[in-house]
JSON list of C-alpha atoms and ligand atoms in Angstrom, two decimals:
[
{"chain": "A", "resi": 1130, "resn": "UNK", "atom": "CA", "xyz": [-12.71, 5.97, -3.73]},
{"chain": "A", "resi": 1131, "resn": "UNK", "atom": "CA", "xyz": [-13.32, 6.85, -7.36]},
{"chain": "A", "resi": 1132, "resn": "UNK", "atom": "CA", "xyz": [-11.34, 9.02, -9.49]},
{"chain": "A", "resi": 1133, "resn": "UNK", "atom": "CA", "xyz": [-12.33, 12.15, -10.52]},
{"chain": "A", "resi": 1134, "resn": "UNK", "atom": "CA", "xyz": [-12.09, 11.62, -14.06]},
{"chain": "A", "resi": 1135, "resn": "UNK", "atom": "CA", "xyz": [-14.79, 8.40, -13.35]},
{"chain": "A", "resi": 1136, "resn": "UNK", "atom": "CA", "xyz": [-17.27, 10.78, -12.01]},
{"chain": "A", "resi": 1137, "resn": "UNK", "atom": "CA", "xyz": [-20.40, 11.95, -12.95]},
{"chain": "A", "resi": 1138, "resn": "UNK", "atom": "CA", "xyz": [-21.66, 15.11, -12.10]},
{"chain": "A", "resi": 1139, "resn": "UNK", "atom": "CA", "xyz": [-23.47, 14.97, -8.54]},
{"chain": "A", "resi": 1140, "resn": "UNK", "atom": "CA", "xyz": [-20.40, 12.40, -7.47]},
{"chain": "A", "resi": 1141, "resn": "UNK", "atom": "CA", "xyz": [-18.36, 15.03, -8.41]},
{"chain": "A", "resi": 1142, "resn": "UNK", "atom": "CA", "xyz": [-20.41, 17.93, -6.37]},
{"chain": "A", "resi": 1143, "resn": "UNK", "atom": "CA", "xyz": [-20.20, 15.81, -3.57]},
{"chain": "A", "resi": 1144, "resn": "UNK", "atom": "CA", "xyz": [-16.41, 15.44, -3.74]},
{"chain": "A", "resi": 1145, "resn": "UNK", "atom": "CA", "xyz": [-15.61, 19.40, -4.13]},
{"chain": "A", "resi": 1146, "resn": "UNK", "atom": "CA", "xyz": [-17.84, 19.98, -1.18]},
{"chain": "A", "resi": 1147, "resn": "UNK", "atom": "CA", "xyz": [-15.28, 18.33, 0.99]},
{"chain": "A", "resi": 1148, "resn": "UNK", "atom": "CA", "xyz": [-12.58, 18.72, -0.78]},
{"chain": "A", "resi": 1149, "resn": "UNK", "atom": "CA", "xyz": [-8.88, 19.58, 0.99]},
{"chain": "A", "resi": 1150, "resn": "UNK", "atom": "CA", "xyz": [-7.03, 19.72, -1.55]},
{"chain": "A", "resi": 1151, "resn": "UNK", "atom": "CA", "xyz": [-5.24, 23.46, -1.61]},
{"chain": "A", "resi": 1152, "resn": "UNK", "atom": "CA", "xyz": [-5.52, 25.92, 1.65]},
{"chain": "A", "resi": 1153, "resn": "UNK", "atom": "CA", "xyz": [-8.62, 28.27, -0.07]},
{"chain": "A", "resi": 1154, "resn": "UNK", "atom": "CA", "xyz": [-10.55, 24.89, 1.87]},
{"chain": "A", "resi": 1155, "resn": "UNK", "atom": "CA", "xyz": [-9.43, 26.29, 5.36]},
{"chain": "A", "resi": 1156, "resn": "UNK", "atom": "CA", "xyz": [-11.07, 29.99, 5.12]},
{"chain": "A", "resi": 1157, "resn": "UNK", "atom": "CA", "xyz": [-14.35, 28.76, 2.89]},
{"chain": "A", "resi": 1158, "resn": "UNK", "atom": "CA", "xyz": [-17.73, 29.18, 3.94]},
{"chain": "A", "resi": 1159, "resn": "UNK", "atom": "CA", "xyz": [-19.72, 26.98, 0.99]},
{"chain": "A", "resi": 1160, "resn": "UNK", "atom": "CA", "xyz": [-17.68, 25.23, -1.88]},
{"chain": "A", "resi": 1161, "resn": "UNK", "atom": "CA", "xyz": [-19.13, 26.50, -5.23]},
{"chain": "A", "resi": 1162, "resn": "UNK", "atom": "CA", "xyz": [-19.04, 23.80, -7.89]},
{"chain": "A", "resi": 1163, "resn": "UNK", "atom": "CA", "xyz": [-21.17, 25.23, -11.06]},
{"chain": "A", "resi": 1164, "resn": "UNK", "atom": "CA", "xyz": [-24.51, 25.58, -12.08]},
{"chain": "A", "resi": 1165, "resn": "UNK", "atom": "CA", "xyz": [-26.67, 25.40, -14.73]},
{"chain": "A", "resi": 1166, "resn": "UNK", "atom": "CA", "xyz": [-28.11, 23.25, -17.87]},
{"chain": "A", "resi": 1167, "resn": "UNK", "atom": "CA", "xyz": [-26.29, 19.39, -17.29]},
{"chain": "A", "resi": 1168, "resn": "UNK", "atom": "CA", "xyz": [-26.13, 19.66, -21.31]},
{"chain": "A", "resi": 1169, "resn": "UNK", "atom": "CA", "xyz": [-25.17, 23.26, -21.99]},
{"chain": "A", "resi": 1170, "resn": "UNK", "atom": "CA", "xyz": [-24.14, 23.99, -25.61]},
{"chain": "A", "resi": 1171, "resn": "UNK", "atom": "CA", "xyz": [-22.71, 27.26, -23.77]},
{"chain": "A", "resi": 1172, "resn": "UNK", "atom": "CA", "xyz": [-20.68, 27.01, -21.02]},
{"chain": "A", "resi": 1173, "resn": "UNK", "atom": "CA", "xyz": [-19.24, 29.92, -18.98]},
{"chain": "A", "resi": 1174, "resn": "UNK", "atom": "CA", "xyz": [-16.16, 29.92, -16.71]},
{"chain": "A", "resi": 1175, "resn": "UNK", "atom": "CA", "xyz": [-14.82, 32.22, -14.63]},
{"chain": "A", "resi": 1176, "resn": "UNK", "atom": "CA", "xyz": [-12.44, 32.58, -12.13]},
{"chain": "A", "resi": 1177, "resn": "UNK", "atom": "CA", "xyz": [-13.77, 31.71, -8.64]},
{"chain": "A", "resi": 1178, "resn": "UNK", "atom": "CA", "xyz": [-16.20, 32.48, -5.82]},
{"chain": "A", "resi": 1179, "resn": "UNK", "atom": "CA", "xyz": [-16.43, 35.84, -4.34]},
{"chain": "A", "resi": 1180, "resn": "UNK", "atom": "CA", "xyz": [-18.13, 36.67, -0.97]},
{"chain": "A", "resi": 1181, "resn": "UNK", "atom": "CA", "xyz": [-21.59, 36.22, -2.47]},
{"chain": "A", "resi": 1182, "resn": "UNK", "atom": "CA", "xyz": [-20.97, 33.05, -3.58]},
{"chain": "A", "resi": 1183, "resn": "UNK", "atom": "CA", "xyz": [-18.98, 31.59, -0.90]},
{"chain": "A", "resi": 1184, "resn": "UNK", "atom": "CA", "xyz": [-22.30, 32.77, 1.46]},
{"chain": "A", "resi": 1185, "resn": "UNK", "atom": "CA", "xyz": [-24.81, 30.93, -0.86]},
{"chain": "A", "resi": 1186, "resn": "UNK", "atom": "CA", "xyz": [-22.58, 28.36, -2.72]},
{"chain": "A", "resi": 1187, "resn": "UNK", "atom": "CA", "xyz": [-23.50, 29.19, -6.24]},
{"chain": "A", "resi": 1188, "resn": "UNK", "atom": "CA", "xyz": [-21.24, 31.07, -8.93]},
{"chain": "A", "resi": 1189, "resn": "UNK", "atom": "CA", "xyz": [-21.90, 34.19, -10.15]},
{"chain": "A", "resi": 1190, "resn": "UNK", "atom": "CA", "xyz": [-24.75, 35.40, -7.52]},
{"chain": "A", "resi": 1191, "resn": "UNK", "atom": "CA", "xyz": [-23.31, 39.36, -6.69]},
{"chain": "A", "resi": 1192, "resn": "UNK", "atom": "CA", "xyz": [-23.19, 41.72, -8.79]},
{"chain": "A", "resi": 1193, "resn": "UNK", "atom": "CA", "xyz": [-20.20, 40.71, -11.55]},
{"chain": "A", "resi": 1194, "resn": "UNK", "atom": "CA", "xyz": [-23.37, 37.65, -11.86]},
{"chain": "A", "resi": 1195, "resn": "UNK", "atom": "CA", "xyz": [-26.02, 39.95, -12.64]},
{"chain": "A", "resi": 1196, "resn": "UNK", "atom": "CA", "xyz": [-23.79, 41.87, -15.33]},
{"chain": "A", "resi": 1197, "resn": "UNK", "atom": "CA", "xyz": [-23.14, 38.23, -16.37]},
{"chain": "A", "resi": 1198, "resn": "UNK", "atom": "CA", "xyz": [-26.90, 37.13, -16.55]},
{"chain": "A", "resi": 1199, "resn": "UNK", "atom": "CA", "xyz": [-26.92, 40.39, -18.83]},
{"chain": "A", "resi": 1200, "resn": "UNK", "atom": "CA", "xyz": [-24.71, 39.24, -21.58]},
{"chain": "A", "resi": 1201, "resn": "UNK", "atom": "CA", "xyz": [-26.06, 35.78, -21.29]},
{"chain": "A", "resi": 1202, "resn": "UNK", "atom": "CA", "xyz": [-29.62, 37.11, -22.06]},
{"chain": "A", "resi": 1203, "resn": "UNK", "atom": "CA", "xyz": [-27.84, 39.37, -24.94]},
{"chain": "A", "resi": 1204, "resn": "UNK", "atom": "CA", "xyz": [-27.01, 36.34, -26.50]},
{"chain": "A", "resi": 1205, "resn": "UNK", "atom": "CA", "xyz": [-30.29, 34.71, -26.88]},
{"chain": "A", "resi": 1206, "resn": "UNK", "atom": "CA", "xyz": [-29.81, 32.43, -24.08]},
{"chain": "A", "resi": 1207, "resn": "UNK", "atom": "CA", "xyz": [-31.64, 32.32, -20.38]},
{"chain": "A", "resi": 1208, "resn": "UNK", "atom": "CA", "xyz": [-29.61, 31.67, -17.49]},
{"chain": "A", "resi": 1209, "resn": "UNK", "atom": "CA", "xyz": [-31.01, 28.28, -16.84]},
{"chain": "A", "resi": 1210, "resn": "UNK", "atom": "CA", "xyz": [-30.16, 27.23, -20.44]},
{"chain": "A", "resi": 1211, "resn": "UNK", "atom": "CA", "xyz": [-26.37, 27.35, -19.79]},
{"chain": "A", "resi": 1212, "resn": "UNK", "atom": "CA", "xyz": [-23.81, 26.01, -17.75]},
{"chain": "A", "resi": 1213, "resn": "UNK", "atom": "CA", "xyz": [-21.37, 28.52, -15.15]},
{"chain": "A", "resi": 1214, "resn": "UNK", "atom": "CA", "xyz": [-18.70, 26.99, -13.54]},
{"chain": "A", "resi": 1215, "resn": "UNK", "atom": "CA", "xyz": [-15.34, 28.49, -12.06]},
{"chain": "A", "resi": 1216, "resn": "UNK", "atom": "CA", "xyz": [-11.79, 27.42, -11.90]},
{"chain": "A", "resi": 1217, "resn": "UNK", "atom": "CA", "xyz": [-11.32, 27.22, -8.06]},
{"chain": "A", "resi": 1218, "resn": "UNK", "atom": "CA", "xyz": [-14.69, 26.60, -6.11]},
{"chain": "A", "resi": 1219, "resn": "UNK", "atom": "CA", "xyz": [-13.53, 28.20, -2.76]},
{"chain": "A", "resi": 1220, "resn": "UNK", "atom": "CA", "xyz": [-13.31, 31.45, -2.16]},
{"chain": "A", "resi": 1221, "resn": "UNK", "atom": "CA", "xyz": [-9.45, 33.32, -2.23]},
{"chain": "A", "resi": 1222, "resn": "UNK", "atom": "CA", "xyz": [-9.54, 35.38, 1.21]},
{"chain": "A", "resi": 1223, "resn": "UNK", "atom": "CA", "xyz": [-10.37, 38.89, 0.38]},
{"chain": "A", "resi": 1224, "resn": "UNK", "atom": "CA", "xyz": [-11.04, 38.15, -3.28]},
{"chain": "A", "resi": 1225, "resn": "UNK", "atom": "CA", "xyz": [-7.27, 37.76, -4.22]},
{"chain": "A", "resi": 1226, "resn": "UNK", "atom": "CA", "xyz": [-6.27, 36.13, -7.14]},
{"chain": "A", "resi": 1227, "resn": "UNK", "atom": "CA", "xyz": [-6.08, 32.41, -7.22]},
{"chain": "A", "resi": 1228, "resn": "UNK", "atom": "CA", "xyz": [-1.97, 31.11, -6.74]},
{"chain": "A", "resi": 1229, "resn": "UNK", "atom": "CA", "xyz": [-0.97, 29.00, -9.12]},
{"chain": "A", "resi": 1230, "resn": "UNK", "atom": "CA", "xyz": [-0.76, 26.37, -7.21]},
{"chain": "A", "resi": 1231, "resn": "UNK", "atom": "CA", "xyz": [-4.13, 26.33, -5.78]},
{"chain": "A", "resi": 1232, "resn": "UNK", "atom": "CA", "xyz": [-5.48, 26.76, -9.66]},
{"chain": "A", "resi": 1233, "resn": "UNK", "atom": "CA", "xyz": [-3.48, 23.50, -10.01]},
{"chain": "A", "resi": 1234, "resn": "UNK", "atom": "CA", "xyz": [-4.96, 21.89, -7.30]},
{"chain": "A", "resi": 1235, "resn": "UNK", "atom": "CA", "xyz": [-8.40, 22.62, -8.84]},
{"chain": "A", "resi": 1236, "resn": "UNK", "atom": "CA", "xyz": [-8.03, 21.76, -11.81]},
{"chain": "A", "resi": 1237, "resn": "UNK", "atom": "CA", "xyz": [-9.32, 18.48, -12.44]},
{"chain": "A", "resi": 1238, "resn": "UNK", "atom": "CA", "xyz": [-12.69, 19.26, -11.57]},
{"chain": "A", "resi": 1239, "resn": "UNK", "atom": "CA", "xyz": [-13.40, 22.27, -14.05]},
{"chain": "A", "resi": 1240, "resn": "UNK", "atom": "CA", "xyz": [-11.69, 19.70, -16.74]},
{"chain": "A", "resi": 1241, "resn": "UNK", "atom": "CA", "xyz": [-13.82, 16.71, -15.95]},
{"chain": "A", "resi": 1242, "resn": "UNK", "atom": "CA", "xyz": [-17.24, 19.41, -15.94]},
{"chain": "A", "resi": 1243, "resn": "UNK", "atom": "CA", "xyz": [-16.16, 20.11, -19.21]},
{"chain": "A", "resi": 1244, "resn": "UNK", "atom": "CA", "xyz": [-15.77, 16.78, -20.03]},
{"chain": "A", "resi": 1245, "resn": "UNK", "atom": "CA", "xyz": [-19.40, 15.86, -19.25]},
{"chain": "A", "resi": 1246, "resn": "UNK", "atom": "CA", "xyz": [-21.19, 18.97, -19.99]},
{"chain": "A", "resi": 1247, "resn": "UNK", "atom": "CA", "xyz": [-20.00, 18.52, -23.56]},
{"chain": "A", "resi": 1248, "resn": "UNK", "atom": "CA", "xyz": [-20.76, 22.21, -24.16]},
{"chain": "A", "resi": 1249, "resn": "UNK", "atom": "CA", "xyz": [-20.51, 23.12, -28.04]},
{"chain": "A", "resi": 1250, "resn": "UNK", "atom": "CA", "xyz": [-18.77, 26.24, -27.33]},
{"chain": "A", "resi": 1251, "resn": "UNK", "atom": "CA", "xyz": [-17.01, 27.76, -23.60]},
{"chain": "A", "resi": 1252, "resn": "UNK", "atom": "CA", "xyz": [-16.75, 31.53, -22.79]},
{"chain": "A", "resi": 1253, "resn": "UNK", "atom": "CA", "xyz": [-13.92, 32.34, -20.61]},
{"chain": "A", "resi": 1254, "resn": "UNK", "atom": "CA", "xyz": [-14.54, 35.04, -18.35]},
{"chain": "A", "resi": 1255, "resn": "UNK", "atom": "CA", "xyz": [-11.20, 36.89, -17.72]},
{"chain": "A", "resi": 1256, "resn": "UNK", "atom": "CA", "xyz": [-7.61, 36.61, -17.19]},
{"chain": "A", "resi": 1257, "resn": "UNK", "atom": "CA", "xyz": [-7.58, 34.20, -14.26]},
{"chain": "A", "resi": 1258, "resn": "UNK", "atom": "CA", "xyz": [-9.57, 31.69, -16.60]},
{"chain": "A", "resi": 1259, "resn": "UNK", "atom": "CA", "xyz": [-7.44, 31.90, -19.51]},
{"chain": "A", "resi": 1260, "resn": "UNK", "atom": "CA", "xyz": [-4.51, 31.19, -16.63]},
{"chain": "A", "resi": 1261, "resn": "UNK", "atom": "CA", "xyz": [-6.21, 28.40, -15.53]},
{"chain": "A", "resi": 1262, "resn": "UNK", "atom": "CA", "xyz": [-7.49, 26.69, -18.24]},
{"chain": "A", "resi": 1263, "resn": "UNK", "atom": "CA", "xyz": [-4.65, 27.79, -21.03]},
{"chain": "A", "resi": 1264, "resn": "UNK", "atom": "CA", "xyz": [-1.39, 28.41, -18.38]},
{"chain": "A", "resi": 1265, "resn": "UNK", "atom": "CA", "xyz": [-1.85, 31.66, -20.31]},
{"chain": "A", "resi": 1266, "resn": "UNK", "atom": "CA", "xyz": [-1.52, 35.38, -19.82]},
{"chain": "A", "resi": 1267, "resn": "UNK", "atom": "CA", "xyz": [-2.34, 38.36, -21.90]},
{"chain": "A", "resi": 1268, "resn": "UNK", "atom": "CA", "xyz": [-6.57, 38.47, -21.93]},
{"chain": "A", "resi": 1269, "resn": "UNK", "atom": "CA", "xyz": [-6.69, 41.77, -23.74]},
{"chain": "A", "resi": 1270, "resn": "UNK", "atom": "CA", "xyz": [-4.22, 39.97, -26.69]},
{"chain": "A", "resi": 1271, "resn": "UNK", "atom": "CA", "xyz": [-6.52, 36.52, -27.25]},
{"chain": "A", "resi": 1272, "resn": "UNK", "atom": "CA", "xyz": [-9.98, 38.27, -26.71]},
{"chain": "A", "resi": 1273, "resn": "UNK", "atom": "CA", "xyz": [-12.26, 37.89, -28.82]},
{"chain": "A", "resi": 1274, "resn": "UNK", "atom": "CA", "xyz": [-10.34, 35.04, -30.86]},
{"chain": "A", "resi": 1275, "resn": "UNK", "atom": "CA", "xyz": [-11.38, 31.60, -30.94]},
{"chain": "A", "resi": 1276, "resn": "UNK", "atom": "CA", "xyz": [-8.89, 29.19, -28.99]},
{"chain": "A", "resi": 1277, "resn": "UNK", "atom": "CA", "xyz": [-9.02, 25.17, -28.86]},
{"chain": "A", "resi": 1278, "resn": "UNK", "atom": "CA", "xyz": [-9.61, 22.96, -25.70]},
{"chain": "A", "resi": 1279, "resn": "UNK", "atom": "CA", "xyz": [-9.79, 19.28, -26.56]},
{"chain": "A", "resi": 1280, "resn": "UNK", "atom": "CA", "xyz": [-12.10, 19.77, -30.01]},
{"chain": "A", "resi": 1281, "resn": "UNK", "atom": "CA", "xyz": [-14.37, 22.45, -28.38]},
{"chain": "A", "resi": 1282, "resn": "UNK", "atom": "CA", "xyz": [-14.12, 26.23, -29.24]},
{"chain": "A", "resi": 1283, "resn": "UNK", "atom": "CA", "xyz": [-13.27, 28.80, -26.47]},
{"chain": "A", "resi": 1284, "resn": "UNK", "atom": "CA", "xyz": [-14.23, 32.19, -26.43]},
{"chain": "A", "resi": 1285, "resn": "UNK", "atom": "CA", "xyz": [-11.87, 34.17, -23.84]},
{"chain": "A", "resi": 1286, "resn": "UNK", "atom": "CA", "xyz": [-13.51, 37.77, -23.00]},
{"chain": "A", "resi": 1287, "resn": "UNK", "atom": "CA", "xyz": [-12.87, 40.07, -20.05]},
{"chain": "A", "resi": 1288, "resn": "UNK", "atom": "CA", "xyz": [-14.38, 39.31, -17.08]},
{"chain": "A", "resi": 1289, "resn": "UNK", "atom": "CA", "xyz": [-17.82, 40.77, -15.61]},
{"chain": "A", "resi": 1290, "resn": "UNK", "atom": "CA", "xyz": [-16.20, 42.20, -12.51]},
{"chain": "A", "resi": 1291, "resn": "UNK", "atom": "CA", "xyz": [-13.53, 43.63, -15.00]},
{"chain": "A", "resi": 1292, "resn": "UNK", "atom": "CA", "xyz": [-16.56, 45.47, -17.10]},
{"chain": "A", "resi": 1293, "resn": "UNK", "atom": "CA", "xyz": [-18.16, 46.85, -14.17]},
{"chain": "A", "resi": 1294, "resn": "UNK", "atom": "CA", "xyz": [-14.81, 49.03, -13.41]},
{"chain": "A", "resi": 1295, "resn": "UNK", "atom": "CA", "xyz": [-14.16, 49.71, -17.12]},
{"chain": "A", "resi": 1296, "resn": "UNK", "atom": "CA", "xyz": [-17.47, 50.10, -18.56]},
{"chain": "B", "resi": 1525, "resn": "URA", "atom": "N1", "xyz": [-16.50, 36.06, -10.16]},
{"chain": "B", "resi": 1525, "resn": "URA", "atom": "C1", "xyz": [-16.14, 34.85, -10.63]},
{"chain": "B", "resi": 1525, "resn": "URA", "atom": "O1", "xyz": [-15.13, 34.69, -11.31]},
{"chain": "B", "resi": 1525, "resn": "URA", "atom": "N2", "xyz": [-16.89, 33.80, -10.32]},
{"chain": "B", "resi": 1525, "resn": "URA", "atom": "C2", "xyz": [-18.01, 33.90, -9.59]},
{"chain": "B", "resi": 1525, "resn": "URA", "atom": "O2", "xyz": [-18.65, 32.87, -9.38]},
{"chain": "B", "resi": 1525, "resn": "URA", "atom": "C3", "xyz": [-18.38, 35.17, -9.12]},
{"chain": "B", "resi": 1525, "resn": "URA", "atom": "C4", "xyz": [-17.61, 36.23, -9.42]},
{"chain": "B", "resi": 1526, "resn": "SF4", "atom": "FE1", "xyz": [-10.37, 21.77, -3.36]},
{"chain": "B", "resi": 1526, "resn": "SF4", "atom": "FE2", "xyz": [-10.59, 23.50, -5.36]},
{"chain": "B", "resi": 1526, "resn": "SF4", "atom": "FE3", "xyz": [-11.48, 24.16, -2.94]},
{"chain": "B", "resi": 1526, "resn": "SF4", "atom": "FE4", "xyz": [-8.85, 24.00, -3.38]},
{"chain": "B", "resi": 1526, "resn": "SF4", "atom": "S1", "xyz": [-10.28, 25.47, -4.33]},
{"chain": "B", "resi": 1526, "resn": "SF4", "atom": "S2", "xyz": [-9.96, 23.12, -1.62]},
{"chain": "B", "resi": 1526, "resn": "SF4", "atom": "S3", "xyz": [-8.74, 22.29, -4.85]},
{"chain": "B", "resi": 1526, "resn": "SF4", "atom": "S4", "xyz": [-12.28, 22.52, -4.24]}
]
């Protein structure tokens, strides 16, 4: 079959959704691949599906997603004018934090969405993202200063689900 980084954007849905490749795939109910404008200048990425959007397959759909639509609209965006995507698209039984190793796994997909997306500028949502995407820790150090992936700026900031137990 064709590689990942030769896909376009539906071939690439369509791979995810049967994908095998880490153990979240054994305990999922819907894969979650992103969502969104197919040529975002924003992009948003957080860290995976909780039980919302494992039920419906679409990221940020509970309630982290409607604090998330929130400062999206704060912007002077609409939802349906950017792009959301996640670092793992199943769900981590009981809403644990992705391993390493299943971040790893993921990993390819998230990069090539980035890759065609071509957003002008990404917003990381949280610590697991800046993991992910960076190999990275310390969130409350980097916020709010602009980082570098491949040319395009990235904005890490705390994460939704983080905001709603700190306000
Ligand atoms: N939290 C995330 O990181 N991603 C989602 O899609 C939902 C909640
Ligand atoms: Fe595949 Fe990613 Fe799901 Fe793991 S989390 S099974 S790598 S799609």
């Amino acid at each position: 079959g064709k590689k990942v980084q030769e896909m376009d954007l539906p071939e690439l849905k369509e791979a995810v959704s049967i994908c095998t490749k880490c153990i979240l795939c054994r305990t999922r109910t819907n894969t979650v691949f992103g969502d969104g404008n197919e040529n975002a200048e924003l992009m948003f990425i957080g860290e995976g599906p909780g039980a919302d959007e494992d039920a419906r397959g679409l990221p940020f759909v509970g309630r982290a997603g409607e604090l998330l639509t929130k400062m999206i609209q704060a912007m002077g965006y609409d939802r349906k004018e950017v792009y959301i995507g996640n670092i793992v698209k199943c769900r981590p039984p009981g809403n644990r934090t992705p391993e390493d190793e299943e971040m790893s796994a993921c990993l390819p997909y998230i990069l090539r969405q980035i890759e065609l997306v071509k957003p002008k500028a990404i917003v990381l949502l949280g610590g697991t993202a800046l993991k992910g995407l960076f190999n990275m820790t310390g969130i409350s150090y980097v916020r709010g200063k602009f980082m570098d992936h491949r040319g395009i700026p990235v904005m890490p900031t705390y994460h939704p689900a983080f905001l709603l137990r700190n306000p």
